[in-house]
């Protein structure tokens, strides 16, 4: 068999095994092992490939961003900062039609700047904002749809686990990826808010919330109170993004500093019992192992692809098709969305990006921009059946049998469509992603 | 039906929900193996905390006092892979390894016999993966030990490489054994079942 055939066969086998339910890192590692064995007909070389990948794949200090930002996100959750943001956003948008929905989007956008995960945001805001919206007469579908839709912001607005993972695979600076995520994230939040407004005016039946005009006499929070609630979050944003953007600290140091500040906030808020902190640390450990092990296995896969010379050949083949870059990107996005139906975002990035990088480079595409497109495209799958992970996270958190998984998917659908629209904008105008760098 | 394991993305996830990290038996570690996994996980978790503090000291020292702490970067680079292999067995035990189990859970429900065999097969593949990594990593450990490999610059900061290599080997063994135990539980339905990453 030629290298190309082995490479393509490996990818197909990997996807089938993953779909069947094999652990993703095991699928990536074992198939790469067999692939290299077939290609080089040398067992020892195959074994070396694996142990080498284990030894050096995650040995760069930039990988420390994964445990550190995970720790920070968990501490922020422990300190209940999500609830504070939501309270303030609620006060600001309460009198707007569909206001609680917009408040959820806004709170998610702010919360996203101190945490790095969509699933995290979905879990936190299912608890906080769904009951509130239901209380004010919003429909079930809309309430859960807003939460799952806006949870995507967690992955886009830095710090973001997915931007870090992309930066590692594509050898881009984590700092640049973080900065590049800001404008697209804000753009998506604005697009969501406009969509909610439009629905509230033209399709109020879907949104509900008729009683929202009667909330005038809810006790108003004073501006001072609002600032007090937002202060800890502001401090974290300044430490993390300010530090990176100002060039004072590296992303690793920003993660460490952010964790420390988050720990202090949790202690000051009286939420840092030794037991709670220990739970946070154990969870951080699990997340670190899961993500870094996945990255290690993906690096075995990337090395196997390299041995098979597949990425270069694939790039040449794409060029040979005489497609323009736009068509290539359209194909790419379709592929991301399809994969998003069976895989989590991290796995998608790790499997697809090594294959497409050489092609994007020959077409002259910017790799930071390509990363933003990849993350947004792969995240659309979080909102769509059959395996919309954000939707599942909501379903398992919500504890309300009257809200079915189908309700959540239907409620999320307009948000998935809006995301696709924003993705088109991001592809058409790379400047949106690159303007701050 | 359970969802796929986007556990990789669960940065805050289950922490406030009190559902994380339950062992298949739902409570205290039931065997010596589980206890070893938990202890290793605890070590790794503590180590992350220590690193976080060290990085802060280094950054603060450099920024404000012009006196960085030597060796922090080298220490990070040695630590990360060790942390992974300290935590891996426990992550596996808690059903947290990334997997897409939509099809698999459906099989377990509708065709329990086939589903269980499939589950056992997947665990055995996990074991095989660990064996291969172990096979390649033992020589690395021996080499690092006998040749006294170190990182850093002599006179400023040096750290030996062998502890990391040792952790990889131990981690492979314990994680491999966890896979084997899970495989065994799938084919012995009378015993408690491994959970399907439902920890969300």
PDB file of N, CA, C and O in Angstrom, chain A residues 324-386:
ATOM      1  N   UNK A 324     -11.218  27.716  -5.832  1.00  0.00           N
ATOM      2  CA  UNK A 324     -10.689  28.905  -5.181  1.00  0.00           C
ATOM      3  C   UNK A 324     -10.726  28.671  -3.676  1.00  0.00           C
ATOM      4  O   UNK A 324     -11.346  27.720  -3.177  1.00  0.00           O
ATOM      5  N   UNK A 325     -10.050  29.550  -2.946  1.00  0.00           N
ATOM      6  CA  UNK A 325      -9.906  29.360  -1.506  1.00  0.00           C
ATOM      7  C   UNK A 325     -11.268  29.339  -0.813  1.00  0.00           C
ATOM      8  O   UNK A 325     -11.496  28.578   0.136  1.00  0.00           O
ATOM      9  N   UNK A 326     -12.207  30.166  -1.305  1.00  0.00           N
ATOM     10  CA  UNK A 326     -13.529  30.218  -0.694  1.00  0.00           C
ATOM     11  C   UNK A 326     -14.211  28.849  -0.735  1.00  0.00           C
ATOM     12  O   UNK A 326     -14.758  28.387   0.263  1.00  0.00           O
ATOM     13  N   UNK A 327     -14.134  28.193  -1.895  1.00  0.00           N
ATOM     14  CA  UNK A 327     -14.768  26.875  -2.000  1.00  0.00           C
ATOM     15  C   UNK A 327     -14.113  25.891  -1.046  1.00  0.00           C
ATOM     16  O   UNK A 327     -14.795  25.068  -0.410  1.00  0.00           O
ATOM     17  N   UNK A 328     -12.796  25.973  -0.937  1.00  0.00           N
ATOM     18  CA  UNK A 328     -12.092  25.090  -0.008  1.00  0.00           C
ATOM     19  C   UNK A 328     -12.607  25.323   1.409  1.00  0.00           C
ATOM     20  O   UNK A 328     -12.886  24.372   2.145  1.00  0.00           O
ATOM     21  N   UNK A 329     -12.751  26.608   1.769  1.00  0.00           N
ATOM     22  CA  UNK A 329     -13.223  26.915   3.114  1.00  0.00           C
ATOM     23  C   UNK A 329     -14.653  26.424   3.327  1.00  0.00           C
ATOM     24  O   UNK A 329     -15.008  25.956   4.409  1.00  0.00           O
ATOM     25  N   UNK A 330     -15.478  26.526   2.288  1.00  0.00           N
ATOM     26  CA  UNK A 330     -16.858  26.033   2.414  1.00  0.00           C
ATOM     27  C   UNK A 330     -16.845  24.523   2.682  1.00  0.00           C
ATOM     28  O   UNK A 330     -17.515  24.027   3.596  1.00  0.00           O
ATOM     29  N   UNK A 331     -16.033  23.789   1.899  1.00  0.00           N
ATOM     30  CA  UNK A 331     -15.912  22.350   2.124  1.00  0.00           C
ATOM     31  C   UNK A 331     -15.432  22.067   3.544  1.00  0.00           C
ATOM     32  O   UNK A 331     -15.931  21.165   4.227  1.00  0.00           O
ATOM     33  N   UNK A 332     -14.460  22.865   3.975  1.00  0.00           N
ATOM     34  CA  UNK A 332     -13.878  22.684   5.293  1.00  0.00           C
ATOM     35  C   UNK A 332     -14.935  22.847   6.386  1.00  0.00           C
ATOM     36  O   UNK A 332     -15.046  22.027   7.300  1.00  0.00           O
ATOM     37  N   UNK A 333     -15.731  23.924   6.251  1.00  0.00           N
ATOM     38  CA  UNK A 333     -16.748  24.189   7.273  1.00  0.00           C
ATOM     39  C   UNK A 333     -17.800  23.070   7.288  1.00  0.00           C
ATOM     40  O   UNK A 333     -18.209  22.605   8.369  1.00  0.00           O
ATOM     41  N   UNK A 334     -18.199  22.604   6.106  1.00  0.00           N
ATOM     42  CA  UNK A 334     -19.163  21.500   6.058  1.00  0.00           C
ATOM     43  C   UNK A 334     -18.606  20.285   6.795  1.00  0.00           C
ATOM     44  O   UNK A 334     -19.294  19.623   7.579  1.00  0.00           O
ATOM     45  N   UNK A 335     -17.314  20.029   6.553  1.00  0.00           N
ATOM     46  CA  UNK A 335     -16.679  18.900   7.215  1.00  0.00           C
ATOM     47  C   UNK A 335     -16.676  19.075   8.738  1.00  0.00           C
ATOM     48  O   UNK A 335     -16.959  18.134   9.491  1.00  0.00           O
ATOM     49  N   UNK A 336     -16.340  20.291   9.190  1.00  0.00           N
ATOM     50  CA  UNK A 336     -16.325  20.557  10.638  1.00  0.00           C
ATOM     51  C   UNK A 336     -17.700  20.299  11.251  1.00  0.00           C
ATOM     52  O   UNK A 336     -17.825  19.674  12.301  1.00  0.00           O
ATOM     53  N   UNK A 337     -18.733  20.787  10.549  1.00  0.00           N
ATOM     54  CA  UNK A 337     -20.081  20.649  11.101  1.00  0.00           C
ATOM     55  C   UNK A 337     -20.477  19.177  11.165  1.00  0.00           C
ATOM     56  O   UNK A 337     -21.050  18.712  12.144  1.00  0.00           O
ATOM     57  N   UNK A 338     -20.125  18.435  10.111  1.00  0.00           N
ATOM     58  CA  UNK A 338     -20.439  17.000  10.113  1.00  0.00           C
ATOM     59  C   UNK A 338     -19.716  16.288  11.248  1.00  0.00           C
ATOM     60  O   UNK A 338     -20.312  15.510  11.995  1.00  0.00           O
ATOM     61  N   UNK A 339     -18.419  16.571  11.399  1.00  0.00           N
ATOM     62  CA  UNK A 339     -17.662  15.939  12.479  1.00  0.00           C
ATOM     63  C   UNK A 339     -18.197  16.361  13.839  1.00  0.00           C
ATOM     64  O   UNK A 339     -18.200  15.584  14.791  1.00  0.00           O
ATOM     65  N   UNK A 340     -18.688  17.613  13.892  1.00  0.00           N
ATOM     66  CA  UNK A 340     -19.228  18.129  15.149  1.00  0.00           C
ATOM     67  C   UNK A 340     -20.422  17.334  15.639  1.00  0.00           C
ATOM     68  O   UNK A 340     -20.771  17.403  16.814  1.00  0.00           O
ATOM     69  N   UNK A 341     -21.030  16.558  14.756  1.00  0.00           N
ATOM     70  CA  UNK A 341     -22.168  15.762  15.191  1.00  0.00           C
ATOM     71  C   UNK A 341     -21.742  14.500  15.934  1.00  0.00           C
ATOM     72  O   UNK A 341     -22.540  13.893  16.626  1.00  0.00           O
ATOM     73  N   UNK A 342     -20.474  14.075  15.775  1.00  0.00           N
ATOM     74  CA  UNK A 342     -20.073  12.883  16.531  1.00  0.00           C
ATOM     75  C   UNK A 342     -18.929  13.142  17.500  1.00  0.00           C
ATOM     76  O   UNK A 342     -18.666  12.325  18.374  1.00  0.00           O
ATOM     77  N   UNK A 343     -18.231  14.262  17.357  1.00  0.00           N
ATOM     78  CA  UNK A 343     -17.008  14.444  18.145  1.00  0.00           C
ATOM     79  C   UNK A 343     -17.047  15.729  18.951  1.00  0.00           C
ATOM     80  O   UNK A 343     -17.735  16.677  18.602  1.00  0.00           O
ATOM     81  N   UNK A 344     -16.251  15.750  20.035  1.00  0.00           N
ATOM     82  CA  UNK A 344     -16.103  16.986  20.777  1.00  0.00           C
ATOM     83  C   UNK A 344     -15.108  17.897  20.060  1.00  0.00           C
ATOM     84  O   UNK A 344     -14.318  17.446  19.233  1.00  0.00           O
ATOM     85  N   UNK A 345     -15.178  19.182  20.394  1.00  0.00           N
ATOM     86  CA  UNK A 345     -14.398  20.176  19.665  1.00  0.00           C
ATOM     87  C   UNK A 345     -12.896  19.898  19.686  1.00  0.00           C
ATOM     88  O   UNK A 345     -12.222  20.021  18.666  1.00  0.00           O
ATOM     89  N   UNK A 346     -12.382  19.517  20.854  1.00  0.00           N
ATOM     90  CA  UNK A 346     -10.933  19.291  20.952  1.00  0.00           C
ATOM     91  C   UNK A 346     -10.497  18.191  19.986  1.00  0.00           C
ATOM     92  O   UNK A 346      -9.522  18.343  19.249  1.00  0.00           O
ATOM     93  N   UNK A 347     -11.237  17.100  19.952  1.00  0.00           N
ATOM     94  CA  UNK A 347     -10.873  16.005  19.053  1.00  0.00           C
ATOM     95  C   UNK A 347     -10.940  16.443  17.595  1.00  0.00           C
ATOM     96  O   UNK A 347     -10.086  16.073  16.790  1.00  0.00           O
ATOM     97  N   UNK A 348     -11.963  17.216  17.263  1.00  0.00           N
ATOM     98  CA  UNK A 348     -12.088  17.681  15.874  1.00  0.00           C
ATOM     99  C   UNK A 348     -10.858  18.497  15.477  1.00  0.00           C
ATOM    100  O   UNK A 348     -10.242  18.259  14.439  1.00  0.00           O
ATOM    101  N   UNK A 349     -10.505  19.447  16.336  1.00  0.00           N
ATOM    102  CA  UNK A 349      -9.348  20.296  16.033  1.00  0.00           C
ATOM    103  C   UNK A 349      -8.112  19.429  15.840  1.00  0.00           C
ATOM    104  O   UNK A 349      -7.372  19.569  14.865  1.00  0.00           O
ATOM    105  N   UNK A 350      -7.900  18.492  16.759  1.00  0.00           N
ATOM    106  CA  UNK A 350      -6.687  17.687  16.726  1.00  0.00           C
ATOM    107  C   UNK A 350      -6.649  16.766  15.512  1.00  0.00           C
ATOM    108  O   UNK A 350      -5.587  16.437  15.006  1.00  0.00           O
ATOM    109  N   UNK A 351      -7.803  16.336  15.015  1.00  0.00           N
ATOM    110  CA  UNK A 351      -7.820  15.416  13.874  1.00  0.00           C
ATOM    111  C   UNK A 351      -7.740  16.170  12.549  1.00  0.00           C
ATOM    112  O   UNK A 351      -7.036  15.761  11.629  1.00  0.00           O
ATOM    113  N   UNK A 352      -8.469  17.278  12.447  1.00  0.00           N
ATOM    114  CA  UNK A 352      -8.632  17.936  11.153  1.00  0.00           C
ATOM    115  C   UNK A 352      -7.509  18.928  10.826  1.00  0.00           C
ATOM    116  O   UNK A 352      -7.023  18.985   9.701  1.00  0.00           O
ATOM    117  N   UNK A 353      -7.098  19.677  11.845  1.00  0.00           N
ATOM    118  CA  UNK A 353      -6.159  20.767  11.575  1.00  0.00           C
ATOM    119  C   UNK A 353      -4.827  20.317  10.949  1.00  0.00           C
ATOM    120  O   UNK A 353      -4.381  20.926   9.980  1.00  0.00           O
ATOM    121  N   UNK A 354      -4.204  19.238  11.468  1.00  0.00           N
ATOM    122  CA  UNK A 354      -2.926  18.846  10.857  1.00  0.00           C
ATOM    123  C   UNK A 354      -3.066  18.539   9.364  1.00  0.00           C
ATOM    124  O   UNK A 354      -2.145  18.752   8.586  1.00  0.00           O
ATOM    125  N   UNK A 355      -4.248  18.063   8.999  1.00  0.00           N
ATOM    126  CA  UNK A 355      -4.492  17.686   7.612  1.00  0.00           C
ATOM    127  C   UNK A 355      -4.608  18.915   6.715  1.00  0.00           C
ATOM    128  O   UNK A 355      -4.172  18.917   5.568  1.00  0.00           O
ATOM    129  N   UNK A 356      -5.200  19.976   7.257  1.00  0.00           N
ATOM    130  CA  UNK A 356      -5.497  21.139   6.421  1.00  0.00           C
ATOM    131  C   UNK A 356      -4.433  22.236   6.458  1.00  0.00           C
ATOM    132  O   UNK A 356      -4.411  23.105   5.595  1.00  0.00           O
ATOM    133  N   UNK A 357      -3.574  22.195   7.489  1.00  0.00           N
ATOM    134  CA  UNK A 357      -2.617  23.293   7.644  1.00  0.00           C
ATOM    135  C   UNK A 357      -1.788  23.595   6.389  1.00  0.00           C
ATOM    136  O   UNK A 357      -1.717  24.744   5.952  1.00  0.00           O
ATOM    137  N   UNK A 358      -1.148  22.551   5.777  1.00  0.00           N
ATOM    138  CA  UNK A 358      -0.315  22.857   4.606  1.00  0.00           C
ATOM    139  C   UNK A 358      -1.130  23.494   3.484  1.00  0.00           C
ATOM    140  O   UNK A 358      -0.672  24.431   2.833  1.00  0.00           O
ATOM    141  N   UNK A 359      -2.351  23.003   3.296  1.00  0.00           N
ATOM    142  CA  UNK A 359      -3.200  23.558   2.241  1.00  0.00           C
ATOM    143  C   UNK A 359      -3.488  25.029   2.504  1.00  0.00           C
ATOM    144  O   UNK A 359      -3.351  25.865   1.610  1.00  0.00           O
ATOM    145  N   UNK A 360      -3.865  25.348   3.737  1.00  0.00           N
ATOM    146  CA  UNK A 360      -4.177  26.738   4.062  1.00  0.00           C
ATOM    147  C   UNK A 360      -2.954  27.622   3.837  1.00  0.00           C
ATOM    148  O   UNK A 360      -3.053  28.733   3.323  1.00  0.00           O
ATOM    149  N   UNK A 361      -1.794  27.080   4.205  1.00  0.00           N
ATOM    150  CA  UNK A 361      -0.580  27.865   4.019  1.00  0.00           C
ATOM    151  C   UNK A 361      -0.298  28.135   2.545  1.00  0.00           C
ATOM    152  O   UNK A 361       0.063  29.244   2.172  1.00  0.00           O
ATOM    153  N   UNK A 362      -0.494  27.112   1.692  1.00  0.00           N
ATOM    154  CA  UNK A 362      -0.224  27.343   0.272  1.00  0.00           C
ATOM    155  C   UNK A 362      -1.221  28.321  -0.338  1.00  0.00           C
ATOM    156  O   UNK A 362      -0.895  29.058  -1.251  1.00  0.00           O
ATOM    157  N   UNK A 363      -2.445  28.326   0.204  1.00  0.00           N
ATOM    158  CA  UNK A 363      -3.424  29.292  -0.294  1.00  0.00           C
ATOM    159  C   UNK A 363      -3.189  30.683   0.283  1.00  0.00           C
ATOM    160  O   UNK A 363      -3.886  31.636  -0.055  1.00  0.00           O
ATOM    161  N   UNK A 364      -2.231  30.776   1.201  1.00  0.00           N
ATOM    162  CA  UNK A 364      -1.923  32.080   1.775  1.00  0.00           C
ATOM    163  C   UNK A 364      -2.882  32.521   2.866  1.00  0.00           C
ATOM    164  O   UNK A 364      -2.952  33.700   3.190  1.00  0.00           O
ATOM    165  N   UNK A 365      -3.641  31.572   3.442  1.00  0.00           N
ATOM    166  CA  UNK A 365      -4.543  31.936   4.534  1.00  0.00           C
ATOM    167  C   UNK A 365      -3.771  32.173   5.818  1.00  0.00           C
ATOM    168  O   UNK A 365      -2.763  31.525   6.067  1.00  0.00           O
ATOM    169  N   UNK A 366      -4.257  33.116   6.616  1.00  0.00           N
ATOM    170  CA  UNK A 366      -3.605  33.394   7.898  1.00  0.00           C
ATOM    171  C   UNK A 366      -3.966  32.289   8.895  1.00  0.00           C
ATOM    172  O   UNK A 366      -5.125  31.908   9.020  1.00  0.00           O
ATOM    173  N   UNK A 367      -2.968  31.778   9.617  1.00  0.00           N
ATOM    174  CA  UNK A 367      -3.233  30.628  10.473  1.00  0.00           C
ATOM    175  C   UNK A 367      -3.958  30.994  11.765  1.00  0.00           C
ATOM    176  O   UNK A 367      -4.652  30.159  12.350  1.00  0.00           O
ATOM    177  N   UNK A 368      -3.808  32.239  12.210  1.00  0.00           N
ATOM    178  CA  UNK A 368      -4.581  32.671  13.373  1.00  0.00           C
ATOM    179  C   UNK A 368      -6.060  32.754  12.993  1.00  0.00           C
ATOM    180  O   UNK A 368      -6.941  32.222  13.685  1.00  0.00           O
ATOM    181  N   UNK A 369      -6.329  33.391  11.877  1.00  0.00           N
ATOM    182  CA  UNK A 369      -7.695  33.486  11.355  1.00  0.00           C
ATOM    183  C   UNK A 369      -8.293  32.091  11.153  1.00  0.00           C
ATOM    184  O   UNK A 369      -9.435  31.815  11.538  1.00  0.00           O
ATOM    185  N   UNK A 370      -7.498  31.193  10.578  1.00  0.00           N
ATOM    186  CA  UNK A 370      -7.962  29.835  10.311  1.00  0.00           C
ATOM    187  C   UNK A 370      -8.356  29.148  11.627  1.00  0.00           C
ATOM    188  O   UNK A 370      -9.320  28.372  11.672  1.00  0.00           O
ATOM    189  N   UNK A 371      -7.628  29.456  12.694  1.00  0.00           N
ATOM    190  CA  UNK A 371      -7.939  28.877  13.995  1.00  0.00           C
ATOM    191  C   UNK A 371      -9.297  29.321  14.509  1.00  0.00           C
ATOM    192  O   UNK A 371     -10.081  28.520  15.028  1.00  0.00           O
ATOM    193  N   UNK A 372      -9.589  30.622  14.351  1.00  0.00           N
ATOM    194  CA  UNK A 372     -10.884  31.136  14.800  1.00  0.00           C
ATOM    195  C   UNK A 372     -12.004  30.472  14.010  1.00  0.00           C
ATOM    196  O   UNK A 372     -13.005  30.015  14.563  1.00  0.00           O
ATOM    197  N   UNK A 373     -11.828  30.384  12.680  1.00  0.00           N
ATOM    198  CA  UNK A 373     -12.828  29.736  11.834  1.00  0.00           C
ATOM    199  C   UNK A 373     -13.035  28.285  12.283  1.00  0.00           C
ATOM    200  O   UNK A 373     -14.162  27.801  12.403  1.00  0.00           O
ATOM    201  N   UNK A 374     -11.920  27.599  12.575  1.00  0.00           N
ATOM    202  CA  UNK A 374     -12.004  26.203  12.977  1.00  0.00           C
ATOM    203  C   UNK A 374     -12.792  26.044  14.274  1.00  0.00           C
ATOM    204  O   UNK A 374     -13.688  25.192  14.373  1.00  0.00           O
ATOM    205  N   UNK A 375     -12.462  26.874  15.263  1.00  0.00           N
ATOM    206  CA  UNK A 375     -13.127  26.733  16.563  1.00  0.00           C
ATOM    207  C   UNK A 375     -14.624  27.027  16.420  1.00  0.00           C
ATOM    208  O   UNK A 375     -15.464  26.262  16.905  1.00  0.00           O
ATOM    209  N   UNK A 376     -14.979  28.123  15.723  1.00  0.00           N
ATOM    210  CA  UNK A 376     -16.397  28.452  15.568  1.00  0.00           C
ATOM    211  C   UNK A 376     -17.112  27.343  14.791  1.00  0.00           C
ATOM    212  O   UNK A 376     -18.185  26.878  15.181  1.00  0.00           O
ATOM    213  N   UNK A 377     -16.501  26.891  13.703  1.00  0.00           N
ATOM    214  CA  UNK A 377     -17.130  25.848  12.881  1.00  0.00           C
ATOM    215  C   UNK A 377     -17.343  24.568  13.666  1.00  0.00           C
ATOM    216  O   UNK A 377     -18.414  23.955  13.610  1.00  0.00           O
ATOM    217  N   UNK A 378     -16.330  24.168  14.435  1.00  0.00           N
ATOM    218  CA  UNK A 378     -16.443  22.923  15.184  1.00  0.00           C
ATOM    219  C   UNK A 378     -17.456  23.053  16.313  1.00  0.00           C
ATOM    220  O   UNK A 378     -18.083  22.080  16.714  1.00  0.00           O
ATOM    221  N   UNK A 379     -17.636  24.290  16.815  1.00  0.00           N
ATOM    222  CA  UNK A 379     -18.546  24.485  17.944  1.00  0.00           C
ATOM    223  C   UNK A 379     -20.013  24.492  17.525  1.00  0.00           C
ATOM    224  O   UNK A 379     -20.897  24.327  18.352  1.00  0.00           O
ATOM    225  N   UNK A 380     -20.270  24.701  16.222  1.00  0.00           N
ATOM    226  CA  UNK A 380     -21.667  24.654  15.782  1.00  0.00           C
ATOM    227  C   UNK A 380     -22.269  23.300  16.141  1.00  0.00           C
ATOM    228  O   UNK A 380     -23.425  23.190  16.530  1.00  0.00           O
ATOM    229  N   UNK A 381     -21.429  22.274  16.031  1.00  0.00           N
ATOM    230  CA  UNK A 381     -21.886  20.925  16.357  1.00  0.00           C
ATOM    231  C   UNK A 381     -22.318  20.769  17.806  1.00  0.00           C
ATOM    232  O   UNK A 381     -23.037  19.832  18.139  1.00  0.00           O
ATOM    233  N   UNK A 382     -21.899  21.685  18.687  1.00  0.00           N
ATOM    234  CA  UNK A 382     -22.323  21.604  20.081  1.00  0.00           C
ATOM    235  C   UNK A 382     -23.822  21.821  20.222  1.00  0.00           C
ATOM    236  O   UNK A 382     -24.419  21.457  21.216  1.00  0.00           O
ATOM    237  N   UNK A 383     -24.412  22.484  19.205  1.00  0.00           N
ATOM    238  CA  UNK A 383     -25.818  22.881  19.307  1.00  0.00           C
ATOM    239  C   UNK A 383     -26.741  22.025  18.458  1.00  0.00           C
ATOM    240  O   UNK A 383     -27.947  22.219  18.469  1.00  0.00           O
ATOM    241  N   UNK A 384     -26.172  21.106  17.672  1.00  0.00           N
ATOM    242  CA  UNK A 384     -27.018  20.370  16.739  1.00  0.00           C
ATOM    243  C   UNK A 384     -27.081  18.892  17.102  1.00  0.00           C
ATOM    244  O   UNK A 384     -26.138  18.350  17.648  1.00  0.00           O
ATOM    245  N   UNK A 385     -28.203  18.234  16.790  1.00  0.00           N
ATOM    246  CA  UNK A 385     -28.281  16.802  17.005  1.00  0.00           C
ATOM    247  C   UNK A 385     -27.342  16.080  16.036  1.00  0.00           C
ATOM    248  O   UNK A 385     -26.966  16.696  15.044  1.00  0.00           O
ATOM    249  N   UNK A 386     -26.949  14.848  16.246  1.00  0.00           N
ATOM    250  CA  UNK A 386     -27.397  14.004  17.355  1.00  0.00           C
ATOM    251  C   UNK A 386     -26.606  14.200  18.651  1.00  0.00           C
ATOM    252  O   UNK A 386     -27.066  13.795  19.690  1.00  0.00           O
TER     253      UNK A 386
END
